[in-house]
PDB file of C-alpha atoms in Angstrom:
ATOM      1  CA  MET A   1       0.000   0.000   0.000  1.00  0.00           C
ATOM      2  CA  VAL A   2       2.921   2.339   0.671  1.00  0.00           C
ATOM      3  CA  SER A   3       4.100   1.953  -2.921  1.00  0.00           C
ATOM      4  CA  GLU A   4       0.629   2.789  -4.270  1.00  0.00           C
ATOM      5  CA  ASP A   5       0.500   5.860  -2.024  1.00  0.00           C
ATOM      6  CA  ARG A   6       3.880   6.966  -3.367  1.00  0.00           C
ATOM      7  CA  ALA A   7       2.754   6.331  -6.954  1.00  0.00           C
ATOM      8  CA  LYS A   8      -0.386   8.409  -6.355  1.00  0.00           C
ATOM      9  CA  GLU A   9       1.722  11.173  -4.814  1.00  0.00           C
ATOM     10  CA  LEU A  10       3.916  11.241  -7.929  1.00  0.00           C
ATOM     11  CA  PHE A  11       0.882  11.112 -10.220  1.00  0.00           C
ATOM     12  CA  PHE A  12      -0.753  14.059  -8.447  1.00  0.00           C
ATOM     13  CA  SER A  13       2.413  16.145  -8.179  1.00  0.00           C
ATOM     14  CA  TYR A  14       3.014  15.833 -11.937  1.00  0.00           C
ATOM     15  CA  TYR A  15      -0.685  16.042 -12.877  1.00  0.00           C
ATOM     16  CA  GLY A  16      -0.340  12.580 -14.396  1.00  0.00           C
ATOM     17  CA  ASN A  17       2.157  13.852 -16.956  1.00  0.00           C
ATOM     18  CA  GLU A  18       4.817  11.212 -17.602  1.00  0.00           C
ATOM     19  CA  PHE A  19       6.929  13.603 -19.647  1.00  0.00           C
ATOM     20  CA  PHE A  20       7.419  15.849 -16.609  1.00  0.00           C
ATOM     21  CA  MET A  21       8.124  12.776 -14.457  1.00  0.00           C
ATOM     22  CA  TRP A  22      10.775  11.725 -16.952  1.00  0.00           C
ATOM     23  CA  LYS A  23      12.221  15.241 -17.141  1.00  0.00           C
ATOM     24  CA  ASP A  24      12.654  15.332 -13.355  1.00  0.00           C
ATOM     25  CA  GLY A  25      13.987  11.769 -13.169  1.00  0.00           C
ATOM     26  CA  ASP A  26      10.924  10.280 -11.438  1.00  0.00           C
ATOM     27  CA  LEU A  27       9.396   8.275 -14.283  1.00  0.00           C
ATOM     28  CA  ASP A  28      11.348   5.070 -13.598  1.00  0.00           C
ATOM     29  CA  GLU A  29      10.215   5.114  -9.975  1.00  0.00           C
ATOM     30  CA  TYR A  30       6.607   5.737 -11.012  1.00  0.00           C
ATOM     31  CA  LYS A  31       6.714   2.949 -13.619  1.00  0.00           C
ATOM     32  CA  SER A  32       8.174   0.544 -11.029  1.00  0.00           C
ATOM     33  CA  TYR A  33       4.839   0.616  -9.169  1.00  0.00           C
ATOM     34  CA  ASN A  34       3.036  -0.944 -12.181  1.00  0.00           C
ATOM     35  CA  ILE A  35      -0.065   1.203 -11.866  1.00  0.00           C
ATOM     36  CA  SER A  36      -2.838   0.141 -14.233  1.00  0.00           C
ATOM     37  CA  LYS A  37      -4.374   2.527 -16.765  1.00  0.00           C
ATOM     38  CA  CYS A  38      -7.701   2.006 -15.006  1.00  0.00           C
ATOM     39  CA  GLN A  39      -6.186   3.195 -11.714  1.00  0.00           C
ATOM     40  CA  GLU A  40      -4.613   6.186 -13.480  1.00  0.00           C
ATOM     41  CA  LEU A  41      -8.019   7.136 -14.914  1.00  0.00           C
ATOM     42  CA  HIS A  42      -9.508   6.926 -11.433  1.00  0.00           C
ATOM     43  CA  TRP A  43      -6.706   9.080 -10.015  1.00  0.00           C
ATOM     44  CA  ARG A  44      -7.091  11.568 -12.853  1.00  0.00           C
ATOM     45  CA  GLY A  45     -10.753  11.936 -11.921  1.00  0.00           C
ATOM     46  CA  GLU A  46      -9.794  12.484  -8.267  1.00  0.00           C
ATOM     47  CA  LEU A  47      -7.147  14.996  -9.289  1.00  0.00           C
ATOM     48  CA  ILE A  48      -9.576  16.926 -11.489  1.00  0.00           C
ATOM     49  CA  ASP A  49     -12.132  17.050  -8.664  1.00  0.00           C
ATOM     50  CA  LYS A  50      -9.439  18.228  -6.243  1.00  0.00           C
ATOM     51  CA  LEU A  51      -8.190  20.945  -8.606  1.00  0.00           C
ATOM     52  CA  CYS A  52     -11.720  22.150  -9.389  1.00  0.00           C
ATOM     53  CA  SER A  53     -12.490  22.447  -5.681  1.00  0.00           C
ATOM     54  CA  GLU A  54      -9.304  24.467  -5.096  1.00  0.00           C
ATOM     55  CA  LEU A  55      -9.741  27.008  -7.897  1.00  0.00           C
ATOM     56  CA  GLU A  56      -8.941  30.541  -6.754  1.00  0.00           C
ATOM     57  CA  VAL A  57      -8.478  33.738  -8.705  1.00  0.00           C
ATOM     58  CA  LYS A  58      -5.203  34.914  -7.201  1.00  0.00           C
ATOM     59  CA  HIS A  59      -3.571  31.502  -6.835  1.00  0.00           C
ATOM     60  CA  SER A  60      -3.496  29.936 -10.249  1.00  0.00           C
ATOM     61  CA  SER A  61      -1.774  26.616  -9.492  1.00  0.00           C
ATOM     62  CA  SER A  62      -5.066  24.666  -9.639  1.00  0.00           C
ATOM     63  CA  LEU A  63      -6.068  26.395 -12.861  1.00  0.00           C
ATOM     64  CA  ASN A  64      -2.628  25.687 -14.315  1.00  0.00           C
ATOM     65  CA  GLY A  65      -3.008  22.035 -13.306  1.00  0.00           C
ATOM     66  CA  LEU A  66      -6.336  21.767 -15.118  1.00  0.00           C
ATOM     67  CA  ILE A  67      -4.817  23.385 -18.192  1.00  0.00           C
ATOM     68  CA  LEU A  68      -1.939  20.891 -18.111  1.00  0.00           C
ATOM     69  CA  ILE A  69      -4.455  18.041 -17.956  1.00  0.00           C
ATOM     70  CA  ILE A  70      -6.403  19.485 -20.899  1.00  0.00           C
ATOM     71  CA  ASN A  71      -3.229  19.841 -22.961  1.00  0.00           C
ATOM     72  CA  TYR A  72      -1.638  16.513 -22.021  1.00  0.00           C
ATOM     73  CA  PHE A  73      -4.659  14.231 -21.985  1.00  0.00           C
ATOM     74  CA  GLY A  74      -6.972  16.132 -24.328  1.00  0.00           C
ATOM     75  CA  GLU A  75      -9.639  16.437 -21.605  1.00  0.00           C
ATOM     76  CA  TYR A  76     -11.607  19.089 -23.471  1.00  0.00           C
ATOM     77  CA  ASP A  77     -14.701  18.731 -21.300  1.00  0.00           C
ATOM     78  CA  LEU A  78     -12.575  20.524 -18.682  1.00  0.00           C
ATOM     79  CA  LEU A  79     -12.127  23.475 -21.013  1.00  0.00           C
ATOM     80  CA  GLU A  80     -15.727  24.523 -20.454  1.00  0.00           C
ATOM     81  CA  LYS A  81     -15.182  24.405 -16.671  1.00  0.00           C
ATOM     82  CA  VAL A  82     -12.056  26.513 -17.061  1.00  0.00           C
ATOM     83  CA  LEU A  83     -13.927  29.030 -19.238  1.00  0.00           C
ATOM     84  CA  TYR A  84     -16.761  29.251 -16.701  1.00  0.00           C
ATOM     85  CA  PHE A  85     -14.312  29.762 -13.852  1.00  0.00           C
ATOM     86  CA  ILE A  86     -12.447  32.510 -15.688  1.00  0.00           C
ATOM     87  CA  SER A  87     -15.611  34.288 -16.829  1.00  0.00           C
ATOM     88  CA  ASP A  88     -17.191  34.048 -13.351  1.00  0.00           C
ATOM     89  CA  ASN A  89     -14.089  35.445 -11.645  1.00  0.00           C
ATOM     90  CA  TYR A  90     -12.902  37.765 -14.372  1.00  0.00           C
ATOM     91  CA  GLY A  91     -13.807  40.958 -12.524  1.00  0.00           C
ATOM     92  CA  GLU A  92     -11.462  40.123  -9.635  1.00  0.00           C
ATOM     93  CA  ALA A  93      -8.418  39.725 -11.873  1.00  0.00           C
ATOM     94  CA  ASP A  94      -5.897  42.463 -12.575  1.00  0.00           C
ATOM     95  CA  SER A  95      -4.601  43.136 -16.104  1.00  0.00           C
ATOM     96  CA  PHE A  96      -1.651  40.773 -15.744  1.00  0.00           C
ATOM     97  CA  LEU A  97      -3.828  37.904 -14.547  1.00  0.00           C
ATOM     98  CA  LYS A  98      -6.298  38.528 -17.379  1.00  0.00           C
ATOM     99  CA  LEU A  99      -3.416  38.356 -19.842  1.00  0.00           C
ATOM    100  CA  ARG A 100      -2.203  35.119 -18.244  1.00  0.00           C
ATOM    101  CA  TYR A 101      -5.708  33.674 -18.624  1.00  0.00           C
ATOM    102  CA  ALA A 102      -5.736  34.647 -22.304  1.00  0.00           C
ATOM    103  CA  GLU A 103      -2.258  33.188 -22.886  1.00  0.00           C
ATOM    104  CA  GLU A 104      -3.140  29.915 -21.155  1.00  0.00           C
ATOM    105  CA  LEU A 105      -6.333  29.617 -23.198  1.00  0.00           C
ATOM    106  CA  PHE A 106      -4.408  30.307 -26.399  1.00  0.00           C
ATOM    107  CA  ASP A 107      -1.931  27.594 -25.404  1.00  0.00           C
ATOM    108  CA  ILE A 108      -4.849  25.153 -25.211  1.00  0.00           C
ATOM    109  CA  ILE A 109      -5.982  26.166 -28.704  1.00  0.00           C
ATOM    110  CA  GLU A 110      -2.464  25.746 -30.100  1.00  0.00           C
ATOM    111  CA  LYS A 111      -2.008  22.318 -28.527  1.00  0.00           C
ATOM    112  CA  SER A 112      -5.454  21.143 -29.635  1.00  0.00           C
ATOM    113  CA  LYS A 113      -4.017  20.281 -33.046  1.00  0.00           C
ATOM    114  CA  PHE A 114      -2.389  17.261 -31.373  1.00  0.00           C
ATOM    115  CA  HIS A 115      -5.789  15.871 -30.307  1.00  0.00           C
ATOM    116  CA  GLU A 116      -8.154  14.610 -32.997  1.00  0.00           C
ATOM    117  CA  HIS A 117     -11.223  14.942 -30.789  1.00  0.00           C
ATOM    118  CA  ALA A 118     -10.742  18.592 -29.820  1.00  0.00           C
ATOM    119  CA  PRO A 119     -14.239  20.121 -30.102  1.00  0.00           C
ATOM    120  CA  GLU A 120     -14.148  22.853 -32.732  1.00  0.00           C
ATOM    121  CA  TYR A 121     -17.118  24.733 -31.264  1.00  0.00           C
ATOM    122  CA  THR A 122     -15.524  24.978 -27.809  1.00  0.00           C
ATOM    123  CA  LEU A 123     -12.221  26.055 -29.338  1.00  0.00           C
ATOM    124  CA  LEU A 124     -13.988  28.776 -31.354  1.00  0.00           C
ATOM    125  CA  GLU A 125     -15.745  29.996 -28.199  1.00  0.00           C
ATOM    126  CA  THR A 126     -12.386  29.998 -26.438  1.00  0.00           C
ATOM    127  CA  LYS A 127     -10.862  32.064 -29.238  1.00  0.00           C
ATOM    128  CA  LYS A 128     -13.727  34.580 -29.008  1.00  0.00           C
ATOM    129  CA  PHE A 129     -13.278  34.813 -25.238  1.00  0.00           C
ATOM    130  CA  ILE A 130      -9.543  35.425 -25.640  1.00  0.00           C
ATOM    131  CA  ILE A 131     -10.322  38.335 -27.967  1.00  0.00           C
ATOM    132  CA  VAL A 132     -12.761  39.748 -25.381  1.00  0.00           C
ATOM    133  CA  ILE A 133     -10.034  39.549 -22.722  1.00  0.00           C
ATOM    134  CA  ILE A 134      -7.475  41.189 -25.007  1.00  0.00           C
ATOM    135  CA  ASN A 135      -9.848  44.018 -25.942  1.00  0.00           C
ATOM    136  CA  ASP A 136     -10.659  44.567 -22.271  1.00  0.00           C
ATOM    137  CA  ILE A 137      -6.977  44.846 -21.365  1.00  0.00           C
ATOM    138  CA  LEU A 138      -6.173  47.191 -24.249  1.00  0.00           C
ATOM    139  CA  SER A 139      -9.204  49.445 -23.814  1.00  0.00           C
ATOM    140  CA  ASN A 140      -9.002  49.950 -20.045  1.00  0.00           C
ATOM    141  CA  LYS A 141      -6.427  51.353 -17.669  1.00  0.00           C
ATOM    142  CA  ILE A 142      -3.786  48.747 -16.863  1.00  0.00           C
ATOM    143  CA  LYS A 143      -4.150  47.505 -13.287  1.00  0.00           C
ATOM    144  CA  ILE A 144      -1.370  45.491 -11.676  1.00  0.00           C
ATOM    145  CA  SER A 145      -1.791  44.020  -8.194  1.00  0.00           C
ATOM    146  CA  ALA A 146       1.045  43.720  -5.685  1.00  0.00           C
ATOM    147  CA  GLU A 147       1.197  39.955  -6.351  1.00  0.00           C
ATOM    148  CA  SER A 148       1.551  40.551 -10.082  1.00  0.00           C
ATOM    149  CA  GLU A 149       4.180  43.260  -9.491  1.00  0.00           C
ATOM    150  CA  LYS A 150       6.341  40.625  -7.788  1.00  0.00           C
ATOM    151  CA  ILE A 151       6.000  38.313 -10.780  1.00  0.00           C
ATOM    152  CA  LEU A 152       6.809  41.134 -13.200  1.00  0.00           C
ATOM    153  CA  GLU A 153       9.930  42.287 -11.302  1.00  0.00           C
ATOM    154  CA  PHE A 154      12.207  40.420 -13.706  1.00  0.00           C
ATOM    155  CA  ASN A 155      11.214  42.746 -16.546  1.00  0.00           C
ATOM    156  CA  ARG A 156      13.625  45.679 -16.452  1.00  0.00           C
ATOM    157  CA  ASP A 157      13.509  46.729 -20.123  1.00  0.00           C
ATOM    158  CA  MET A 158      10.280  48.721 -19.884  1.00  0.00           C
ATOM    159  CA  PRO A 159       7.639  49.746 -17.358  1.00  0.00           C
ATOM    160  CA  ASN A 160       5.245  46.957 -16.370  1.00  0.00           C
ATOM    161  CA  GLU A 161       2.276  48.702 -17.994  1.00  0.00           C
ATOM    162  CA  THR A 162       4.105  49.033 -21.321  1.00  0.00           C
ATOM    163  CA  TYR A 163       5.309  45.447 -21.094  1.00  0.00           C
ATOM    164  CA  LEU A 164       1.747  44.200 -20.550  1.00  0.00           C
ATOM    165  CA  VAL A 165       0.391  46.216 -23.480  1.00  0.00           C
ATOM    166  CA  VAL A 166       3.134  44.925 -25.810  1.00  0.00           C
ATOM    167  CA  ARG A 167       2.589  41.345 -24.664  1.00  0.00           C
ATOM    168  CA  THR A 168      -1.185  41.714 -25.103  1.00  0.00           C
ATOM    169  CA  GLN A 169      -0.763  43.162 -28.615  1.00  0.00           C
ATOM    170  CA  ASP A 170       1.526  40.250 -29.517  1.00  0.00           C
ATOM    171  CA  LEU A 171      -1.118  37.789 -28.364  1.00  0.00           C
ATOM    172  CA  LEU A 172      -3.768  39.639 -30.370  1.00  0.00           C
ATOM    173  CA  LYS A 173      -1.659  39.253 -33.527  1.00  0.00           C
ATOM    174  CA  LYS A 174      -1.270  35.522 -32.875  1.00  0.00           C
ATOM    175  CA  ILE A 175      -4.941  34.868 -32.171  1.00  0.00           C
ATOM    176  CA  GLU A 176      -6.218  36.913 -35.127  1.00  0.00           C
ATOM    177  CA  PHE A 177      -4.251  34.806 -37.588  1.00  0.00           C
ATOM    178  CA  TYR A 178      -4.836  31.452 -35.931  1.00  0.00           C
ATOM    179  CA  ASP A 179      -7.305  29.183 -37.713  1.00  0.00           C
ATOM    180  CA  ILE A 180      -9.270  26.579 -35.850  1.00  0.00           C
TER     181      ILE A 180
END
């Protein structure tokens, strides 16, 4: 039972992503526990439930975990949950967090080409929502919270507001020319 607990711990800490396990040197250990695909599916369901229950606006680790699961496993039914969460909590986010949401959603669209069953309608709705976010950022005063300021400290080339506008405009160019 200890080995299964350790395997589950690894599975959860890497969001079930064997590539990241391999990258960090933990894949051989995980594989040594001989966990069945059925058990992994069960754990993935537990992990998704856990991440959904922990979603918070200012702490994006759960949201990032769900996005990793969407991208790695092609769990596109989660995309609707992610969109609902973002749209329901959008007003609480500062400009940087809104941009991060848009970038993460665009990443899902880009990676969808690797999954045959990616639902075109949901991806189109995601693209439209990204454009709404971008237009909101560009048409309103840039707001950066203290938490976001800490994240943006590395950027010394230009003021944070300018950096966010440039990054948002770059994303707009990408999304406008991206076909689904």
